[in-house]
Short mmCIF file of N, CA and C in Angstrom, two decimals:
data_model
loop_
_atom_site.label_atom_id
_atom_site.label_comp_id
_atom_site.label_asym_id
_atom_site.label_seq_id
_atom_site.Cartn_x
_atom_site.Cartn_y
_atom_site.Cartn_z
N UNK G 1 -23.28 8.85 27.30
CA UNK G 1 -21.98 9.36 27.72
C UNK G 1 -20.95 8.89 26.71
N UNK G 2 -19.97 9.67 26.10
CA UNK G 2 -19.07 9.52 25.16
C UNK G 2 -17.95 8.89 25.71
N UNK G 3 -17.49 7.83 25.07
CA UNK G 3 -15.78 7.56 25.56
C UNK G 3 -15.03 7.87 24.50
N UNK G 4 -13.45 7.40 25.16
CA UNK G 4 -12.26 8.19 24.22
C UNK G 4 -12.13 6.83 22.90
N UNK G 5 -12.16 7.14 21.98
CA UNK G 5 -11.99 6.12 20.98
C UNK G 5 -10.52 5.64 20.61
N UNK G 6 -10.00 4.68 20.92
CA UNK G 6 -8.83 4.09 20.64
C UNK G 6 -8.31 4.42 19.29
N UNK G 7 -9.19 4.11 18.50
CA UNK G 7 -9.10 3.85 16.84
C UNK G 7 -8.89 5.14 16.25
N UNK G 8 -9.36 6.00 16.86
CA UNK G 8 -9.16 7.87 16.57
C UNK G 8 -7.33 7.84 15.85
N UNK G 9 -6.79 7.56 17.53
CA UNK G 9 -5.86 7.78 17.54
C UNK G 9 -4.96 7.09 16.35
N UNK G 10 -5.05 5.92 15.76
CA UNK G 10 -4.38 5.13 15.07
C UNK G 10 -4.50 6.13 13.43
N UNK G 11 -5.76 6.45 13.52
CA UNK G 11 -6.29 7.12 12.33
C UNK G 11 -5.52 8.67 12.11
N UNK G 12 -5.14 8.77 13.07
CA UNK G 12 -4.24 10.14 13.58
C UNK G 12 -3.08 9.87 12.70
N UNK G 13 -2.37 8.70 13.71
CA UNK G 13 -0.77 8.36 13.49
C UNK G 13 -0.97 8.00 11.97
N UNK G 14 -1.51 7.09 11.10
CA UNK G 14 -1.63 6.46 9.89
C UNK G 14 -1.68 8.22 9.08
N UNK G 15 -2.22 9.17 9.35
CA UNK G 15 -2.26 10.49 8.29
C UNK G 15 -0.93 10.93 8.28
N UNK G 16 -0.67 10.89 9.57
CA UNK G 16 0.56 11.72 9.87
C UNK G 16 1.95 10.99 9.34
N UNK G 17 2.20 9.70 9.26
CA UNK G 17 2.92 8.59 8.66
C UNK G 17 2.58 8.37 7.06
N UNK G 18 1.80 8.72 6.57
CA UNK G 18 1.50 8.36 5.24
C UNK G 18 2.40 9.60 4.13
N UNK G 19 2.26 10.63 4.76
CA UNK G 19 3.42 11.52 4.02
C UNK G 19 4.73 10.53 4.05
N UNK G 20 5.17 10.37 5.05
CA UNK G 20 6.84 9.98 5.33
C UNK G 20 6.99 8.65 4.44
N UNK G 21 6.10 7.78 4.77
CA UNK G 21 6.36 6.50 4.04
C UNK G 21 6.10 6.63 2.48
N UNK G 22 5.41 7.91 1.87
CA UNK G 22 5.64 8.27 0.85
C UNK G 22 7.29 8.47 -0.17
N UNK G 23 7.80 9.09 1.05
CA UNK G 23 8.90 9.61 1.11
C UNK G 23 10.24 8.59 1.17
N UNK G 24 10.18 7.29 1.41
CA UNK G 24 10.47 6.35 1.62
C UNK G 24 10.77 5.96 0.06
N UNK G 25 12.06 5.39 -0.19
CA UNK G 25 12.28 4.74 -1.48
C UNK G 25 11.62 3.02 -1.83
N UNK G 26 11.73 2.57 -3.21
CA UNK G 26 10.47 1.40 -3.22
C UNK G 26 10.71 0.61 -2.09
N UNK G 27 12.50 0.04 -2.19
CA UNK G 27 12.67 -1.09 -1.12
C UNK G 27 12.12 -1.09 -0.24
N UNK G 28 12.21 0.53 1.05
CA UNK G 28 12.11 0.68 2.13
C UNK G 28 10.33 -0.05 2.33
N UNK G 29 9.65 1.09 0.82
CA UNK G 29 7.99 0.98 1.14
C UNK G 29 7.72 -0.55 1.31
N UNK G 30 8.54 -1.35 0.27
CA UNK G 30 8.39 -3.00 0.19
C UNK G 30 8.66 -3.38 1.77
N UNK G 31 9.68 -3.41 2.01
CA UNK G 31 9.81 -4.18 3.63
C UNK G 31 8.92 -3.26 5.00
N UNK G 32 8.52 -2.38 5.08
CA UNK G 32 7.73 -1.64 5.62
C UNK G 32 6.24 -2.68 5.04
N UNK G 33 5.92 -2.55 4.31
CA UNK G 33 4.59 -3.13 4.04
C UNK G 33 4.77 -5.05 4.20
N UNK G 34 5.29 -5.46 3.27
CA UNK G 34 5.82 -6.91 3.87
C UNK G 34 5.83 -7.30 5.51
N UNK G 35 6.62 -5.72 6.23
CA UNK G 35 6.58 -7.01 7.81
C UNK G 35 4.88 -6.14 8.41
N UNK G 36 4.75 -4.88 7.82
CA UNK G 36 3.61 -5.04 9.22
C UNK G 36 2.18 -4.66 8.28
N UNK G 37 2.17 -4.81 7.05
CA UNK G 37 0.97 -5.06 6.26
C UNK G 37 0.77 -6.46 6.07
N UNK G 38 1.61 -7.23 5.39
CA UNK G 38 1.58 -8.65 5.29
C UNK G 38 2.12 -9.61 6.51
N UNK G 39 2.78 -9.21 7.63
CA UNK G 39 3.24 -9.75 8.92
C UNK G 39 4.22 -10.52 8.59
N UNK G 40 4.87 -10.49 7.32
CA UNK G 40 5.78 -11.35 7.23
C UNK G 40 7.79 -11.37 8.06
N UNK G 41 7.84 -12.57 8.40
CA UNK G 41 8.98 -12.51 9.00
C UNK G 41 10.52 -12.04 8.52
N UNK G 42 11.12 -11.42 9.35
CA UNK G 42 12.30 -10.71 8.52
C UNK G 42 13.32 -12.17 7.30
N UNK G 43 12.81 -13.00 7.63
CA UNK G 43 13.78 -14.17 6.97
C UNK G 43 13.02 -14.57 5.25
N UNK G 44 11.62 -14.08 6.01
CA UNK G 44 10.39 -14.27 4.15
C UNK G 44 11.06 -13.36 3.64
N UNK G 45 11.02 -11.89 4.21
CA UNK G 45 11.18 -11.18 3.33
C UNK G 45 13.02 -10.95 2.84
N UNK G 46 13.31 -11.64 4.01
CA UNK G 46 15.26 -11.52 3.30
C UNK G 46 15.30 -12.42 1.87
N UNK G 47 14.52 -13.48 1.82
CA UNK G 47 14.17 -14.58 0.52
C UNK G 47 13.71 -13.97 -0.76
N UNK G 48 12.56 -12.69 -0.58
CA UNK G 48 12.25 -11.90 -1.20
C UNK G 48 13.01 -11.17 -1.50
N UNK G 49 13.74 -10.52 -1.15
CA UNK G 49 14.75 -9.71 -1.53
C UNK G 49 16.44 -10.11 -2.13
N UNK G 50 16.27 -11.51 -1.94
CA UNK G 50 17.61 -12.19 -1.41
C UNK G 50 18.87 -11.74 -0.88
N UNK G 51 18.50 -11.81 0.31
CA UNK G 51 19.31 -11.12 1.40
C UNK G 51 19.33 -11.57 2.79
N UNK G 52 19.82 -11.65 3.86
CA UNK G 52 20.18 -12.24 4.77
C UNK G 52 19.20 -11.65 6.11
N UNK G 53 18.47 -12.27 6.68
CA UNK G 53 17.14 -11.83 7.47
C UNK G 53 18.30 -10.45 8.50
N UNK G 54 19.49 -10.83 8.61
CA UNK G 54 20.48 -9.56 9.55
C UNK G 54 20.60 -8.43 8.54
N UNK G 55 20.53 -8.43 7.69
CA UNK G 55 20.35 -7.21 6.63
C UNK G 55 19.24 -6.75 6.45
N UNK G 56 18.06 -7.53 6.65
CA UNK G 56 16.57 -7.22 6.76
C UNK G 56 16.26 -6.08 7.75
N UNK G 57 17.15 -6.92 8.88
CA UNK G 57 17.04 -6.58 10.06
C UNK G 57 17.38 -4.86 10.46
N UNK G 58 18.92 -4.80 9.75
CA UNK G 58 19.49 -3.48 9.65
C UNK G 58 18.65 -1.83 8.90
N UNK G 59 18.28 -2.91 7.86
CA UNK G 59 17.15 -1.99 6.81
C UNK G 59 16.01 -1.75 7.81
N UNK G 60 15.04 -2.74 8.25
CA UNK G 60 14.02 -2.21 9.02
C UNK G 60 14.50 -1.17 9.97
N UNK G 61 15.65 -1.80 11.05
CA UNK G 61 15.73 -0.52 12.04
C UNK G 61 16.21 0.74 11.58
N UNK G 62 16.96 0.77 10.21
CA UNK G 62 16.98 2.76 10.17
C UNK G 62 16.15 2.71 9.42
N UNK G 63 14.99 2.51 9.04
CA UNK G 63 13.68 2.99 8.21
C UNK G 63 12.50 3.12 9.27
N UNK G 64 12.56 2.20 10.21
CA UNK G 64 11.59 2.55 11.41
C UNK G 64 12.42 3.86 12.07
N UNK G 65 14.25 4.13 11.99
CA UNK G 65 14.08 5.04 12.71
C UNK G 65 13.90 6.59 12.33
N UNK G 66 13.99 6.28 10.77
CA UNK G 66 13.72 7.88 10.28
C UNK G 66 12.02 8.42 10.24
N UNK G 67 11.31 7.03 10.38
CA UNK G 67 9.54 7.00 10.52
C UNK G 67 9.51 7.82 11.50
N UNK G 68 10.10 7.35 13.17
CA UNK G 68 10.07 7.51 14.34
C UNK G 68 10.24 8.87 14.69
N UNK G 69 11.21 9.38 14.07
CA UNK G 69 12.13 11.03 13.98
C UNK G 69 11.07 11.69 13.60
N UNK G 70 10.20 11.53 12.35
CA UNK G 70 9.63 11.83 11.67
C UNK G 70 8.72 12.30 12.57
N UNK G 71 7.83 11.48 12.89
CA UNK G 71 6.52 11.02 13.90
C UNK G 71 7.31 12.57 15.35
N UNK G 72 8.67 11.99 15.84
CA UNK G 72 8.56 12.80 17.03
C UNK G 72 8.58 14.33 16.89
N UNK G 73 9.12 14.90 15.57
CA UNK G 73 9.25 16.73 14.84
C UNK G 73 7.38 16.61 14.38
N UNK G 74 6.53 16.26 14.00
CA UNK G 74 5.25 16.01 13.74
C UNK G 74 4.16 16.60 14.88
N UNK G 75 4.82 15.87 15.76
CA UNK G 75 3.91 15.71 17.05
C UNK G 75 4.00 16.75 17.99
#
């Protein structure tokens, strides 16, 4: 008997996201990959960038939210 595969789905979202984050300028691709490829905390990567983890902060949320937009016209 077949079940529903979790991992399908991730493999879904990752095709469908890989255009957009293309699309994404270097910085964005850098802190996009830094917090949830490397898990690093918005304050590593404000050091990396030298910049203030609240500016990190600002950058991640409109780059997650044009991902998000992206993802919801997609779907």
């Amino acid at each position: 008997i077949g079940t529903e595969d979790a991992a399908l789905e991730l493999v879904e979202d990752f095709h469908a996201l890989a255009p957009m984050i293309a699309e994404l300028d270097e910085r964005e691709r850098r802190i996009v990959h830094w917090r949830f490829v490397e898990e690093l905390t918005q304050a590593e990567i404000g050091e990396r960038l030298g910049c203030s983890q609240m500016h990190v902060s600002r950058l991640l949320s409109r780059t997650l939210k044009r991902l998000r937009a992206g993802m919801l016209t997609t779907s």
